[in-house]
Amino acid sequence: ATAEAIQTTEDYMWAGLVLIRDADSISASSGHPRSTLEALQTLIVKYGAAHFDPSGNSPLLYLRVLLLCGLFEDAAEYLLQIDRFQIEGVHMAALLAYFGLLSVPSPVYSRAMVQYARALADDGADESAVHYLLLLTLPSSEMHDECVRALTKLLYEHRDYARLLGDIQADGTRRRGFLEHYLPLLGISTPEQFAQTIVRKLADRSRDEGRLADAVLLYNLAERYNTVLNVLCRQLGEALYQTGIEAVSEVEGVARAVLEHYQQREHIARVLDERAVSTCSTLLAVTEFVASHSRGAYEEALELIASTQLLPLDGDVVASASQHAERVRTLDDSITRNFSLVLLTAMDTLSRIYAGLRESPFLDAIKQAKMQDLR
């Protein structure tokens, strides 16, 4: 009778679930152990997909079995493992998460959303990728931190900051980015929290890994204007120290443009730190001084280094030397680490100007006086 009643997988599942539903009354009347859902689930997992679909022609049959006995996590993982059903697996996992049928946290669900989002981003569909990463918060608000980490990683890898995070226009107004429309899903309620949670973390990582342009853009977006100047000063100082004038042109161009931009905008200029501005201005002058020396413009180089007041070049040099030395010790490390470069280049500049005057066929009183000053 049992063989006649149970001929298909659906019949088997129906019988098993009825036994569970009526377990109390059946156990009491028959004396058999009470049937439980946990026991049926264990049995289904033990059988595995091959038992229900030995030929491999009906892969969705095992999926139905898993769903019918409430093994939702296993069902999502199973479907995701079948290549031709991976997209369907992602969307089924999202549906199960929406109805609260997955564990929290769910490694299967998180992996599905992250991998699918990465595939979309690799194909250039960044906004769609963001949408799928935001689905990480479906199961619970406990997933906010994981979602932020996944978004931050995606943003860093693909670097589409202006479109996804926003941008500062030429007139100083801020343009909202795509991600900002969905901040409540991340538990973020204010622009300041957004900057702290996502933008500054990206900026810090970009700074630490040498992505100068990205760091400047992100710190600027977070309105950390003094940090922008400090980053530029550090990069400019390192470039001068490690490789000399040949490697500083890109950094110098960015630093000069940023400093000029900041100083021309009152709402930014009034919050700038005087020390950061002074350090940046001095480094730019030093860079220009070294460049002038390299191309043989020694008089121009002398004027530039004199404007920085790093060296005692005017008046009583001996008397002012100690004061200049004391001042140099208080300067930013990006300047002090390059002081030997400044000193040696200045000495060579003075030597070449002196030699040029001495070799001049027209050595008048003015030139003799200048030679005396140079000595």
Short mmCIF file of N, CA, C and O in Angstrom, two decimals, residues 82-144:
data_model
loop_
_atom_site.label_atom_id
_atom_site.label_comp_id
_atom_site.label_asym_id
_atom_site.label_seq_id
_atom_site.Cartn_x
_atom_site.Cartn_y
_atom_site.Cartn_z
N ILE A 82 25.16 25.58 -9.36
CA ILE A 82 24.89 25.15 -10.73
C ILE A 82 25.13 26.33 -11.67
O ILE A 82 24.46 27.36 -11.58
N ASP A 83 26.11 26.20 -12.53
CA ASP A 83 26.55 27.32 -13.37
C ASP A 83 25.40 28.00 -14.11
O ASP A 83 25.30 29.23 -14.12
N ARG A 84 24.53 27.23 -14.72
CA ARG A 84 23.49 27.85 -15.55
C ARG A 84 22.37 28.47 -14.73
O ARG A 84 21.50 29.13 -15.28
N PHE A 85 22.39 28.26 -13.42
CA PHE A 85 21.34 28.83 -12.57
C PHE A 85 21.89 29.81 -11.53
O PHE A 85 21.21 30.13 -10.56
N GLN A 86 23.13 30.29 -11.74
CA GLN A 86 23.74 31.16 -10.73
C GLN A 86 22.98 32.48 -10.58
O GLN A 86 22.80 32.98 -9.47
N ILE A 87 22.56 33.06 -11.70
CA ILE A 87 21.81 34.32 -11.61
C ILE A 87 20.49 34.08 -10.88
O ILE A 87 20.09 34.88 -10.01
N GLU A 88 19.79 32.99 -11.22
CA GLU A 88 18.56 32.65 -10.51
C GLU A 88 18.84 32.40 -9.03
O GLU A 88 18.04 32.76 -8.17
N GLY A 89 20.01 31.80 -8.75
CA GLY A 89 20.39 31.55 -7.36
C GLY A 89 20.55 32.83 -6.57
O GLY A 89 20.14 32.93 -5.41
N VAL A 90 21.16 33.83 -7.19
CA VAL A 90 21.33 35.13 -6.53
C VAL A 90 19.98 35.74 -6.18
O VAL A 90 19.75 36.22 -5.06
N HIS A 91 19.05 35.70 -7.13
CA HIS A 91 17.76 36.33 -6.90
C HIS A 91 16.88 35.52 -5.95
O HIS A 91 16.10 36.10 -5.18
N MET A 92 17.02 34.20 -5.96
CA MET A 92 16.30 33.41 -4.98
C MET A 92 16.82 33.66 -3.57
O MET A 92 16.06 33.75 -2.60
N ALA A 93 18.15 33.80 -3.46
CA ALA A 93 18.74 34.10 -2.15
C ALA A 93 18.23 35.44 -1.63
O ALA A 93 17.91 35.59 -0.44
N ALA A 94 18.12 36.44 -2.54
CA ALA A 94 17.59 37.75 -2.13
C ALA A 94 16.15 37.63 -1.67
O ALA A 94 15.73 38.26 -0.69
N LEU A 95 15.36 36.82 -2.35
CA LEU A 95 13.95 36.63 -1.98
C LEU A 95 13.84 35.96 -0.62
O LEU A 95 13.05 36.39 0.24
N LEU A 96 14.64 34.93 -0.38
CA LEU A 96 14.61 34.24 0.91
C LEU A 96 15.05 35.18 2.03
O LEU A 96 14.49 35.16 3.13
N ALA A 97 16.07 36.02 1.74
CA ALA A 97 16.53 36.98 2.74
C ALA A 97 15.43 37.99 3.06
O ALA A 97 15.23 38.38 4.22
N TYR A 98 14.72 38.43 2.03
CA TYR A 98 13.66 39.42 2.23
C TYR A 98 12.58 38.90 3.18
O TYR A 98 12.06 39.65 4.01
N PHE A 99 12.26 37.62 3.08
CA PHE A 99 11.23 37.04 3.94
C PHE A 99 11.79 36.47 5.24
O PHE A 99 11.09 35.79 5.98
N GLY A 100 13.05 36.74 5.51
CA GLY A 100 13.64 36.34 6.78
C GLY A 100 13.86 34.85 6.91
O GLY A 100 13.83 34.31 8.02
N LEU A 101 14.12 34.16 5.80
CA LEU A 101 14.24 32.70 5.82
C LEU A 101 15.69 32.24 5.81
O LEU A 101 15.95 31.03 5.76
N LEU A 102 16.63 33.18 5.86
CA LEU A 102 18.04 32.83 5.94
C LEU A 102 18.60 33.22 7.30
O LEU A 102 18.07 34.11 7.97
N SER A 103 19.68 32.57 7.69
CA SER A 103 20.31 32.90 8.97
C SER A 103 20.95 34.28 8.89
O SER A 103 21.21 34.80 7.80
N VAL A 104 21.21 34.87 10.02
CA VAL A 104 21.86 36.17 10.09
C VAL A 104 23.05 36.06 11.05
O VAL A 104 22.88 35.78 12.22
N PRO A 105 24.27 36.25 10.55
CA PRO A 105 24.60 36.48 9.14
C PRO A 105 24.57 35.18 8.35
O PRO A 105 24.70 34.10 8.93
N SER A 106 24.43 35.30 7.05
CA SER A 106 24.39 34.13 6.16
C SER A 106 25.58 34.18 5.22
O SER A 106 25.60 34.97 4.28
N PRO A 107 26.59 33.33 5.44
CA PRO A 107 27.75 33.33 4.55
C PRO A 107 27.37 33.06 3.09
O PRO A 107 27.96 33.65 2.18
N VAL A 108 26.40 32.18 2.89
CA VAL A 108 25.97 31.85 1.53
C VAL A 108 25.40 33.09 0.84
O VAL A 108 25.75 33.42 -0.30
N TYR A 109 24.52 33.79 1.55
CA TYR A 109 23.87 34.97 0.98
C TYR A 109 24.89 36.08 0.72
O TYR A 109 24.91 36.68 -0.37
N SER A 110 25.74 36.33 1.68
CA SER A 110 26.73 37.40 1.52
C SER A 110 27.65 37.12 0.34
O SER A 110 27.94 38.00 -0.48
N ARG A 111 28.11 35.89 0.25
CA ARG A 111 29.00 35.53 -0.85
C ARG A 111 28.32 35.70 -2.21
O ARG A 111 28.92 36.18 -3.17
N ALA A 112 27.05 35.30 -2.28
CA ALA A 112 26.31 35.41 -3.54
C ALA A 112 26.19 36.86 -3.99
O ALA A 112 26.43 37.19 -5.16
N MET A 113 25.82 37.76 -3.07
CA MET A 113 25.64 39.15 -3.43
C MET A 113 26.97 39.80 -3.82
O MET A 113 27.05 40.55 -4.81
N VAL A 114 28.01 39.51 -3.07
CA VAL A 114 29.32 40.14 -3.32
C VAL A 114 29.89 39.67 -4.66
O VAL A 114 30.36 40.48 -5.47
N GLN A 115 29.84 38.38 -4.91
CA GLN A 115 30.40 37.86 -6.16
C GLN A 115 29.63 38.37 -7.37
O GLN A 115 30.23 38.70 -8.40
N TYR A 116 28.30 38.42 -7.26
CA TYR A 116 27.51 38.90 -8.39
C TYR A 116 27.76 40.40 -8.63
O TYR A 116 27.88 40.85 -9.77
N ALA A 117 27.87 41.15 -7.54
CA ALA A 117 28.15 42.58 -7.67
C ALA A 117 29.51 42.81 -8.31
O ALA A 117 29.66 43.70 -9.16
N ARG A 118 30.49 42.02 -7.95
CA ARG A 118 31.83 42.18 -8.53
C ARG A 118 31.80 41.88 -10.03
O ARG A 118 32.47 42.55 -10.82
N ALA A 119 31.02 40.85 -10.41
CA ALA A 119 30.91 40.52 -11.83
C ALA A 119 30.27 41.67 -12.61
O ALA A 119 30.71 42.01 -13.71
N LEU A 120 29.25 42.28 -12.02
CA LEU A 120 28.60 43.42 -12.67
C LEU A 120 29.57 44.60 -12.81
O LEU A 120 29.63 45.25 -13.85
N ALA A 121 30.30 44.87 -11.74
CA ALA A 121 31.25 45.99 -11.76
C ALA A 121 32.34 45.75 -12.80
O ALA A 121 32.77 46.68 -13.49
N ASP A 122 32.80 44.52 -12.91
CA ASP A 122 33.83 44.21 -13.90
C ASP A 122 33.33 44.43 -15.33
O ASP A 122 34.12 44.69 -16.25
N ASP A 123 32.02 44.33 -15.51
CA ASP A 123 31.41 44.57 -16.83
C ASP A 123 31.02 46.03 -17.03
O ASP A 123 30.38 46.38 -18.02
N GLY A 124 31.37 46.88 -16.06
CA GLY A 124 31.10 48.31 -16.19
C GLY A 124 29.77 48.75 -15.62
O GLY A 124 29.41 49.93 -15.74
N ALA A 125 29.04 47.84 -14.99
CA ALA A 125 27.72 48.20 -14.43
C ALA A 125 27.87 48.52 -12.94
O ALA A 125 27.35 47.81 -12.08
N ASP A 126 28.58 49.62 -12.64
CA ASP A 126 28.87 49.97 -11.25
C ASP A 126 27.61 50.25 -10.44
O ASP A 126 27.51 49.86 -9.27
N GLU A 127 26.65 50.95 -11.02
CA GLU A 127 25.45 51.29 -10.26
C GLU A 127 24.64 50.04 -9.92
O GLU A 127 24.10 49.92 -8.82
N SER A 128 24.54 49.12 -10.85
CA SER A 128 23.86 47.86 -10.57
C SER A 128 24.61 47.08 -9.49
O SER A 128 24.00 46.45 -8.61
N ALA A 129 25.93 47.12 -9.54
CA ALA A 129 26.74 46.44 -8.52
C ALA A 129 26.44 47.01 -7.14
O ALA A 129 26.32 46.26 -6.16
N VAL A 130 26.32 48.32 -7.05
CA VAL A 130 25.99 48.95 -5.78
C VAL A 130 24.63 48.48 -5.29
O VAL A 130 24.44 48.18 -4.10
N HIS A 131 23.66 48.36 -6.18
CA HIS A 131 22.33 47.89 -5.81
C HIS A 131 22.40 46.51 -5.17
O HIS A 131 21.75 46.25 -4.15
N TYR A 132 23.16 45.62 -5.76
CA TYR A 132 23.23 44.26 -5.22
C TYR A 132 23.98 44.21 -3.90
O TYR A 132 23.64 43.42 -3.01
N LEU A 133 25.00 45.04 -3.74
CA LEU A 133 25.68 45.09 -2.45
C LEU A 133 24.76 45.64 -1.37
O LEU A 133 24.83 45.22 -0.20
N LEU A 134 23.91 46.59 -1.73
CA LEU A 134 22.96 47.12 -0.76
C LEU A 134 21.98 46.05 -0.28
O LEU A 134 21.43 46.15 0.82
N LEU A 135 21.77 45.01 -1.09
CA LEU A 135 20.89 43.91 -0.69
C LEU A 135 21.47 43.12 0.47
O LEU A 135 20.76 42.32 1.10
N LEU A 136 22.74 43.34 0.79
CA LEU A 136 23.33 42.68 1.95
C LEU A 136 22.60 43.05 3.23
O LEU A 136 22.62 42.31 4.22
N THR A 137 21.95 44.21 3.23
CA THR A 137 21.25 44.67 4.45
C THR A 137 19.84 44.10 4.55
O THR A 137 19.15 44.37 5.54
N LEU A 138 19.39 43.33 3.56
CA LEU A 138 18.03 42.79 3.59
C LEU A 138 17.74 41.93 4.82
O LEU A 138 16.70 42.09 5.46
N PRO A 139 18.61 40.97 5.16
CA PRO A 139 18.28 40.10 6.29
C PRO A 139 18.13 40.83 7.61
O PRO A 139 17.28 40.49 8.43
N SER A 140 18.98 41.84 7.83
CA SER A 140 18.97 42.50 9.14
C SER A 140 19.85 43.75 9.10
O SER A 140 20.78 43.85 8.30
N SER A 141 19.54 44.69 9.98
CA SER A 141 20.38 45.89 10.11
C SER A 141 21.75 45.53 10.67
O SER A 141 22.68 46.35 10.62
N GLU A 142 21.89 44.31 11.20
CA GLU A 142 23.19 43.86 11.69
C GLU A 142 24.21 43.76 10.55
O GLU A 142 25.42 43.67 10.79
N MET A 143 23.71 43.77 9.33
CA MET A 143 24.58 43.60 8.17
C MET A 143 25.12 44.93 7.63
O MET A 143 25.79 44.96 6.61
N HIS A 144 24.81 46.05 8.30
CA HIS A 144 25.26 47.36 7.83
C HIS A 144 26.78 47.41 7.66
O HIS A 144 27.29 47.86 6.63
#
